[in-house]
JSON list of C-alpha atoms in Angstrom, two decimals:
[
{"chain": "A", "resi": 292, "resn": "MET", "atom": "CA", "xyz": [149.21, 74.91, 104.64]},
{"chain": "A", "resi": 293, "resn": "SER", "atom": "CA", "xyz": [151.22, 78.03, 105.22]},
{"chain": "A", "resi": 294, "resn": "MET", "atom": "CA", "xyz": [150.93, 80.12, 108.35]},
{"chain": "A", "resi": 295, "resn": "ALA", "atom": "CA", "xyz": [148.51, 83.04, 108.22]},
{"chain": "A", "resi": 296, "resn": "TRP", "atom": "CA", "xyz": [150.21, 86.35, 107.51]},
{"chain": "A", "resi": 297, "resn": "TYR", "atom": "CA", "xyz": [148.09, 87.85, 110.25]},
{"chain": "A", "resi": 298, "resn": "THR", "atom": "CA", "xyz": [150.13, 85.80, 112.73]},
{"chain": "A", "resi": 299, "resn": "PHE", "atom": "CA", "xyz": [153.21, 87.91, 112.00]},
{"chain": "A", "resi": 300, "resn": "GLU", "atom": "CA", "xyz": [151.23, 91.13, 112.17]},
{"chain": "A", "resi": 301, "resn": "SER", "atom": "CA", "xyz": [149.55, 90.35, 115.47]},
{"chain": "A", "resi": 302, "resn": "ALA", "atom": "CA", "xyz": [152.60, 88.80, 117.15]},
{"chain": "A", "resi": 303, "resn": "LEU", "atom": "CA", "xyz": [154.88, 91.68, 116.22]},
{"chain": "A", "resi": 304, "resn": "ASP", "atom": "CA", "xyz": [152.44, 94.48, 116.92]},
{"chain": "A", "resi": 305, "resn": "GLY", "atom": "CA", "xyz": [154.21, 96.93, 119.22]},
{"chain": "A", "resi": 306, "resn": "VAL", "atom": "CA", "xyz": [157.21, 94.75, 120.06]},
{"chain": "A", "resi": 307, "resn": "PRO", "atom": "CA", "xyz": [160.35, 96.80, 120.67]},
{"chain": "A", "resi": 308, "resn": "THR", "atom": "CA", "xyz": [163.01, 94.27, 119.63]},
{"chain": "A", "resi": 309, "resn": "ALA", "atom": "CA", "xyz": [163.56, 91.21, 117.47]},
{"chain": "A", "resi": 310, "resn": "SER", "atom": "CA", "xyz": [164.06, 89.19, 120.64]},
{"chain": "A", "resi": 311, "resn": "ALA", "atom": "CA", "xyz": [160.67, 90.26, 121.98]},
{"chain": "A", "resi": 312, "resn": "GLY", "atom": "CA", "xyz": [159.16, 89.62, 118.55]},
{"chain": "A", "resi": 313, "resn": "LEU", "atom": "CA", "xyz": [160.59, 86.15, 118.43]},
{"chain": "A", "resi": 314, "resn": "ASP", "atom": "CA", "xyz": [159.24, 85.44, 121.91]},
{"chain": "A", "resi": 315, "resn": "ALA", "atom": "CA", "xyz": [155.82, 86.73, 120.86]},
{"chain": "A", "resi": 316, "resn": "LEU", "atom": "CA", "xyz": [155.85, 84.65, 117.69]},
{"chain": "A", "resi": 317, "resn": "LEU", "atom": "CA", "xyz": [157.00, 81.49, 119.47]},
{"chain": "A", "resi": 318, "resn": "GLY", "atom": "CA", "xyz": [154.72, 81.95, 122.47]},
{"chain": "A", "resi": 319, "resn": "PRO", "atom": "CA", "xyz": [151.05, 81.58, 121.62]},
{"chain": "A", "resi": 320, "resn": "HIS", "atom": "CA", "xyz": [151.79, 81.08, 117.90]},
{"chain": "A", "resi": 321, "resn": "ALA", "atom": "CA", "xyz": [154.33, 78.28, 118.42]},
{"chain": "A", "resi": 322, "resn": "PRO", "atom": "CA", "xyz": [152.13, 75.56, 116.87]},
{"chain": "A", "resi": 323, "resn": "GLU", "atom": "CA", "xyz": [151.83, 77.57, 113.64]},
{"chain": "A", "resi": 324, "resn": "VAL", "atom": "CA", "xyz": [155.55, 78.33, 113.52]},
{"chain": "A", "resi": 325, "resn": "LEU", "atom": "CA", "xyz": [156.46, 74.69, 114.22]},
{"chain": "A", "resi": 326, "resn": "ALA", "atom": "CA", "xyz": [154.04, 73.50, 111.52]},
{"chain": "A", "resi": 327, "resn": "LEU", "atom": "CA", "xyz": [155.64, 75.97, 109.09]},
{"chain": "A", "resi": 328, "resn": "LEU", "atom": "CA", "xyz": [159.11, 74.68, 109.93]},
{"chain": "A", "resi": 329, "resn": "GLY", "atom": "CA", "xyz": [157.94, 71.10, 109.48]},
{"chain": "A", "resi": 330, "resn": "ALA", "atom": "CA", "xyz": [156.40, 71.98, 106.12]},
{"chain": "A", "resi": 331, "resn": "ILE", "atom": "CA", "xyz": [159.71, 73.28, 104.76]},
{"chain": "A", "resi": 332, "resn": "GLY", "atom": "CA", "xyz": [161.67, 70.32, 106.17]},
{"chain": "A", "resi": 333, "resn": "ALA", "atom": "CA", "xyz": [163.18, 72.25, 109.08]},
{"chain": "A", "resi": 334, "resn": "GLY", "atom": "CA", "xyz": [161.23, 70.52, 111.83]},
{"chain": "A", "resi": 335, "resn": "ASP", "atom": "CA", "xyz": [164.46, 69.80, 113.70]},
{"chain": "A", "resi": 336, "resn": "ALA", "atom": "CA", "xyz": [164.68, 73.52, 114.49]},
{"chain": "A", "resi": 337, "resn": "GLY", "atom": "CA", "xyz": [161.44, 73.39, 116.51]},
{"chain": "A", "resi": 338, "resn": "PRO", "atom": "CA", "xyz": [162.85, 71.80, 119.68]},
{"chain": "A", "resi": 339, "resn": "LEU", "atom": "CA", "xyz": [165.83, 74.17, 119.51]},
{"chain": "A", "resi": 340, "resn": "LEU", "atom": "CA", "xyz": [163.52, 77.18, 119.37]},
{"chain": "A", "resi": 341, "resn": "ARG", "atom": "CA", "xyz": [161.46, 75.90, 122.29]},
{"chain": "A", "resi": 342, "resn": "ARG", "atom": "CA", "xyz": [164.63, 75.31, 124.30]},
{"chain": "A", "resi": 343, "resn": "ALA", "atom": "CA", "xyz": [165.89, 78.78, 123.38]},
{"chain": "A", "resi": 344, "resn": "LEU", "atom": "CA", "xyz": [162.78, 80.35, 124.86]},
{"chain": "A", "resi": 345, "resn": "ALA", "atom": "CA", "xyz": [163.20, 78.46, 128.11]},
{"chain": "A", "resi": 346, "resn": "GLY", "atom": "CA", "xyz": [166.98, 78.76, 128.48]},
{"chain": "A", "resi": 347, "resn": "GLY", "atom": "CA", "xyz": [169.30, 81.42, 129.78]},
{"chain": "A", "resi": 348, "resn": "PRO", "atom": "CA", "xyz": [171.10, 83.91, 127.54]},
{"chain": "A", "resi": 349, "resn": "SER", "atom": "CA", "xyz": [174.01, 81.66, 126.54]},
{"chain": "A", "resi": 350, "resn": "GLU", "atom": "CA", "xyz": [171.80, 78.63, 125.92]},
{"chain": "A", "resi": 351, "resn": "ARG", "atom": "CA", "xyz": [169.35, 80.80, 124.01]},
{"chain": "A", "resi": 352, "resn": "GLU", "atom": "CA", "xyz": [172.10, 82.10, 121.75]},
{"chain": "A", "resi": 353, "resn": "ALA", "atom": "CA", "xyz": [173.46, 78.63, 121.02]},
{"chain": "A", "resi": 354, "resn": "ASP", "atom": "CA", "xyz": [170.01, 77.15, 120.35]},
{"chain": "A", "resi": 355, "resn": "LEU", "atom": "CA", "xyz": [168.96, 80.08, 118.16]},
{"chain": "A", "resi": 356, "resn": "ASP", "atom": "CA", "xyz": [172.18, 79.82, 116.18]},
{"chain": "A", "resi": 357, "resn": "ALA", "atom": "CA", "xyz": [171.62, 76.11, 115.56]},
{"chain": "A", "resi": 358, "resn": "ALA", "atom": "CA", "xyz": [167.95, 76.69, 114.65]},
{"chain": "A", "resi": 359, "resn": "LEU", "atom": "CA", "xyz": [168.93, 79.52, 112.30]},
{"chain": "A", "resi": 360, "resn": "ARG", "atom": "CA", "xyz": [171.29, 77.24, 110.40]},
{"chain": "A", "resi": 361, "resn": "ILE", "atom": "CA", "xyz": [168.65, 74.52, 110.03]},
{"chain": "A", "resi": 362, "resn": "ILE", "atom": "CA", "xyz": [165.88, 76.88, 108.91]},
{"chain": "A", "resi": 363, "resn": "ALA", "atom": "CA", "xyz": [168.12, 78.81, 106.51]},
{"chain": "A", "resi": 364, "resn": "GLU", "atom": "CA", "xyz": [169.23, 75.56, 104.89]},
{"chain": "A", "resi": 365, "resn": "HIS", "atom": "CA", "xyz": [165.63, 74.55, 104.19]},
{"chain": "A", "resi": 366, "resn": "ALA", "atom": "CA", "xyz": [164.25, 78.01, 103.37]},
{"chain": "A", "resi": 367, "resn": "ASP", "atom": "CA", "xyz": [165.98, 77.94, 100.04]},
{"chain": "A", "resi": 368, "resn": "VAL", "atom": "CA", "xyz": [164.23, 78.18, 96.71]},
{"chain": "A", "resi": 369, "resn": "GLU", "atom": "CA", "xyz": [166.72, 75.69, 95.28]},
{"chain": "A", "resi": 370, "resn": "ALA", "atom": "CA", "xyz": [165.56, 73.16, 97.87]},
{"chain": "A", "resi": 371, "resn": "LEU", "atom": "CA", "xyz": [162.18, 72.82, 96.17]},
{"chain": "A", "resi": 372, "resn": "ALA", "atom": "CA", "xyz": [161.57, 69.17, 95.57]},
{"chain": "A", "resi": 373, "resn": "PRO", "atom": "CA", "xyz": [160.13, 68.11, 92.23]},
{"chain": "A", "resi": 374, "resn": "GLY", "atom": "CA", "xyz": [156.38, 67.72, 92.46]},
{"chain": "A", "resi": 375, "resn": "THR", "atom": "CA", "xyz": [155.94, 70.10, 95.40]},
{"chain": "A", "resi": 376, "resn": "ASP", "atom": "CA", "xyz": [153.08, 72.54, 95.40]},
{"chain": "A", "resi": 377, "resn": "VAL", "atom": "CA", "xyz": [155.26, 75.45, 94.31]},
{"chain": "A", "resi": 378, "resn": "ASP", "atom": "CA", "xyz": [152.73, 78.19, 94.98]},
{"chain": "A", "resi": 379, "resn": "VAL", "atom": "CA", "xyz": [152.40, 77.19, 98.64]},
{"chain": "A", "resi": 380, "resn": "ARG", "atom": "CA", "xyz": [156.09, 76.36, 99.01]},
{"chain": "A", "resi": 381, "resn": "TYR", "atom": "CA", "xyz": [157.28, 79.84, 98.00]},
{"chain": "A", "resi": 382, "resn": "ASP", "atom": "CA", "xyz": [154.88, 81.34, 100.54]},
{"chain": "A", "resi": 383, "resn": "GLU", "atom": "CA", "xyz": [156.31, 79.08, 103.26]},
{"chain": "A", "resi": 384, "resn": "ILE", "atom": "CA", "xyz": [159.86, 80.00, 102.27]},
{"chain": "A", "resi": 385, "resn": "MET", "atom": "CA", "xyz": [159.07, 83.69, 102.65]},
{"chain": "A", "resi": 386, "resn": "GLN", "atom": "CA", "xyz": [157.51, 83.13, 106.06]},
{"chain": "A", "resi": 387, "resn": "ALA", "atom": "CA", "xyz": [160.45, 81.02, 107.21]},
{"chain": "A", "resi": 388, "resn": "LEU", "atom": "CA", "xyz": [162.83, 83.75, 106.09]},
{"chain": "A", "resi": 389, "resn": "CYS", "atom": "CA", "xyz": [160.89, 86.23, 108.23]},
{"chain": "A", "resi": 390, "resn": "VAL", "atom": "CA", "xyz": [161.52, 83.95, 111.23]},
{"chain": "A", "resi": 391, "resn": "VAL", "atom": "CA", "xyz": [165.18, 83.68, 110.20]},
{"chain": "A", "resi": 392, "resn": "ALA", "atom": "CA", "xyz": [165.44, 87.49, 110.02]},
{"chain": "A", "resi": 393, "resn": "LEU", "atom": "CA", "xyz": [164.18, 87.83, 113.60]},
{"chain": "A", "resi": 394, "resn": "ILE", "atom": "CA", "xyz": [166.58, 85.14, 114.84]},
{"chain": "A", "resi": 395, "resn": "GLY", "atom": "CA", "xyz": [169.50, 86.62, 112.90]},
{"chain": "A", "resi": 396, "resn": "CYS", "atom": "CA", "xyz": [168.76, 90.07, 114.26]},
{"chain": "A", "resi": 397, "resn": "GLU", "atom": "CA", "xyz": [168.76, 88.80, 117.82]},
{"chain": "A", "resi": 398, "resn": "LEU", "atom": "CA", "xyz": [172.08, 87.06, 117.16]},
{"chain": "A", "resi": 399, "resn": "GLY", "atom": "CA", "xyz": [173.58, 90.31, 115.85]},
{"chain": "A", "resi": 400, "resn": "ASP", "atom": "CA", "xyz": [173.72, 89.66, 112.11]},
{"chain": "A", "resi": 401, "resn": "ASP", "atom": "CA", "xyz": [174.78, 92.75, 110.20]},
{"chain": "A", "resi": 402, "resn": "ALA", "atom": "CA", "xyz": [172.58, 94.86, 107.98]},
{"chain": "A", "resi": 403, "resn": "GLU", "atom": "CA", "xyz": [173.88, 93.39, 104.71]},
{"chain": "A", "resi": 404, "resn": "ILE", "atom": "CA", "xyz": [172.91, 89.86, 105.71]},
{"chain": "A", "resi": 405, "resn": "GLN", "atom": "CA", "xyz": [169.47, 91.08, 106.74]},
{"chain": "A", "resi": 406, "resn": "ARG", "atom": "CA", "xyz": [169.01, 92.97, 103.45]},
{"chain": "A", "resi": 407, "resn": "LEU", "atom": "CA", "xyz": [169.87, 89.79, 101.56]},
{"chain": "A", "resi": 408, "resn": "ARG", "atom": "CA", "xyz": [167.34, 87.78, 103.58]},
{"chain": "A", "resi": 409, "resn": "PHE", "atom": "CA", "xyz": [164.60, 90.28, 102.86]},
{"chain": "A", "resi": 410, "resn": "LEU", "atom": "CA", "xyz": [165.53, 90.34, 99.19]},
{"chain": "A", "resi": 411, "resn": "ILE", "atom": "CA", "xyz": [165.30, 86.55, 98.96]},
{"chain": "A", "resi": 412, "resn": "ALA", "atom": "CA", "xyz": [162.01, 86.59, 100.89]},
{"chain": "A", "resi": 413, "resn": "SER", "atom": "CA", "xyz": [160.61, 89.18, 98.46]},
{"chain": "A", "resi": 414, "resn": "ILE", "atom": "CA", "xyz": [161.73, 87.16, 95.45]},
{"chain": "A", "resi": 415, "resn": "ALA", "atom": "CA", "xyz": [160.15, 84.01, 96.89]},
{"chain": "A", "resi": 416, "resn": "PHE", "atom": "CA", "xyz": [156.91, 85.88, 97.42]},
{"chain": "A", "resi": 417, "resn": "GLU", "atom": "CA", "xyz": [156.90, 87.30, 93.90]},
{"chain": "A", "resi": 418, "resn": "ALA", "atom": "CA", "xyz": [157.34, 83.73, 92.62]},
{"chain": "A", "resi": 419, "resn": "HIS", "atom": "CA", "xyz": [154.45, 82.63, 94.85]},
{"chain": "A", "resi": 420, "resn": "ILE", "atom": "CA", "xyz": [152.18, 85.34, 93.43]},
{"chain": "A", "resi": 421, "resn": "ALA", "atom": "CA", "xyz": [153.18, 84.42, 89.88]},
{"chain": "A", "resi": 422, "resn": "ALA", "atom": "CA", "xyz": [152.38, 80.77, 90.61]},
{"chain": "A", "resi": 423, "resn": "VAL", "atom": "CA", "xyz": [148.88, 81.48, 91.94]},
{"chain": "A", "resi": 424, "resn": "GLN", "atom": "CA", "xyz": [147.90, 83.96, 89.20]},
{"chain": "A", "resi": 425, "resn": "GLY", "atom": "CA", "xyz": [145.04, 82.43, 87.27]},
{"chain": "A", "resi": 426, "resn": "GLN", "atom": "CA", "xyz": [144.47, 79.70, 89.86]},
{"chain": "A", "resi": 427, "resn": "VAL", "atom": "CA", "xyz": [142.47, 81.85, 92.25]},
{"chain": "A", "resi": 428, "resn": "GLU", "atom": "CA", "xyz": [140.40, 85.01, 91.91]},
{"chain": "A", "resi": 429, "resn": "GLN", "atom": "CA", "xyz": [142.37, 88.23, 91.58]},
{"chain": "A", "resi": 430, "resn": "ARG", "atom": "CA", "xyz": [140.62, 89.58, 94.69]},
{"chain": "A", "resi": 431, "resn": "GLU", "atom": "CA", "xyz": [142.08, 86.71, 96.74]},
{"chain": "A", "resi": 432, "resn": "VAL", "atom": "CA", "xyz": [145.54, 87.27, 95.27]},
{"chain": "A", "resi": 433, "resn": "ASP", "atom": "CA", "xyz": [145.33, 90.98, 96.11]},
{"chain": "A", "resi": 434, "resn": "LYS", "atom": "CA", "xyz": [144.15, 90.20, 99.64]},
{"chain": "A", "resi": 435, "resn": "GLU", "atom": "CA", "xyz": [147.09, 87.85, 100.24]},
{"chain": "A", "resi": 436, "resn": "VAL", "atom": "CA", "xyz": [149.60, 90.26, 98.70]},
{"chain": "A", "resi": 437, "resn": "ASN", "atom": "CA", "xyz": [148.42, 93.05, 100.98]},
{"chain": "A", "resi": 438, "resn": "ALA", "atom": "CA", "xyz": [148.54, 90.83, 104.07]},
{"chain": "A", "resi": 439, "resn": "ALA", "atom": "CA", "xyz": [152.02, 89.58, 103.20]},
{"chain": "A", "resi": 440, "resn": "ARG", "atom": "CA", "xyz": [153.30, 93.10, 102.57]},
{"chain": "A", "resi": 441, "resn": "ARG", "atom": "CA", "xyz": [151.97, 94.29, 105.94]},
{"chain": "A", "resi": 442, "resn": "ALA", "atom": "CA", "xyz": [153.55, 91.32, 107.70]},
{"chain": "A", "resi": 443, "resn": "LEU", "atom": "CA", "xyz": [156.88, 91.74, 105.93]},
{"chain": "A", "resi": 444, "resn": "ALA", "atom": "CA", "xyz": [156.82, 95.46, 106.76]},
{"chain": "A", "resi": 445, "resn": "ARG", "atom": "CA", "xyz": [156.21, 94.62, 110.42]},
{"chain": "A", "resi": 446, "resn": "VAL", "atom": "CA", "xyz": [159.16, 92.20, 110.49]},
{"chain": "A", "resi": 447, "resn": "MET", "atom": "CA", "xyz": [161.37, 94.73, 108.72]},
{"chain": "A", "resi": 448, "resn": "GLN", "atom": "CA", "xyz": [160.37, 97.48, 111.19]},
{"chain": "A", "resi": 449, "resn": "VAL", "atom": "CA", "xyz": [161.41, 95.34, 114.13]},
{"chain": "A", "resi": 450, "resn": "VAL", "atom": "CA", "xyz": [164.70, 94.36, 112.48]},
{"chain": "A", "resi": 451, "resn": "VAL", "atom": "CA", "xyz": [165.56, 97.91, 111.41]},
{"chain": "A", "resi": 452, "resn": "ARG", "atom": "CA", "xyz": [164.77, 99.20, 114.91]},
{"chain": "A", "resi": 453, "resn": "ASP", "atom": "CA", "xyz": [167.17, 96.62, 116.35]},
{"chain": "A", "resi": 454, "resn": "LEU", "atom": "CA", "xyz": [169.87, 97.37, 113.79]},
{"chain": "A", "resi": 455, "resn": "LYS", "atom": "CA", "xyz": [169.65, 101.08, 114.62]},
{"chain": "A", "resi": 456, "resn": "ALA", "atom": "CA", "xyz": [169.93, 100.32, 118.33]},
{"chain": "A", "resi": 457, "resn": "GLN", "atom": "CA", "xyz": [172.96, 98.06, 117.70]},
{"chain": "A", "resi": 458, "resn": "ASP", "atom": "CA", "xyz": [174.59, 100.76, 115.58]},
{"chain": "A", "resi": 459, "resn": "LYS", "atom": "CA", "xyz": [173.95, 103.40, 118.23]},
{"chain": "A", "resi": 460, "resn": "ALA", "atom": "CA", "xyz": [175.43, 101.17, 120.95]},
{"chain": "A", "resi": 461, "resn": "GLN", "atom": "CA", "xyz": [178.52, 100.47, 118.81]},
{"chain": "A", "resi": 462, "resn": "ARG", "atom": "CA", "xyz": [179.08, 104.18, 118.16]},
{"chain": "A", "resi": 463, "resn": "LYS", "atom": "CA", "xyz": [178.64, 104.98, 121.84]},
{"chain": "A", "resi": 464, "resn": "ALA", "atom": "CA", "xyz": [181.15, 102.27, 122.79]},
{"chain": "A", "resi": 465, "resn": "ALA", "atom": "CA", "xyz": [183.61, 103.58, 120.17]},
{"chain": "A", "resi": 466, "resn": "ARG", "atom": "CA", "xyz": [183.41, 107.09, 121.61]},
{"chain": "A", "resi": 467, "resn": "LYS", "atom": "CA", "xyz": [184.20, 105.78, 125.10]},
{"chain": "A", "resi": 468, "resn": "ARG", "atom": "CA", "xyz": [187.45, 104.23, 123.87]}
]
């Protein structure tokens, strides 16, 4: 069972940075996030994320980097195992990539990497919608599409805000030189 899209919306509502968003997502919503990671085969990232929340800045960075690598490896459309429930799996991949985008943003990934993550997440979601067409009522498909779009928009807002702040800080540092 994939995580509810509302989880992203509510956790990221009003957060100023990807770091704060990640903390909000992994705080009260940790069980859902850990279940999502387990569902895509990236359960080993769970303890790293928990440790990252509890550790200092250098430990947090190291743990987030390790978790990012694990999740990104498993949040891959090519990793779909034969016989998996493809319609659910694509949804989980998109959600995992939203978590990856927040982690990557906190770690300072550049805009091109983030654009690629969002592109892959969007493609995975389009595949998910195509897979569920005809299996459920159109009203339910529309409801899920709208919820996913709002959640993805919320994640993208947080990431873009952080990227702008990073860019501003880099330009300010360059002027001081």
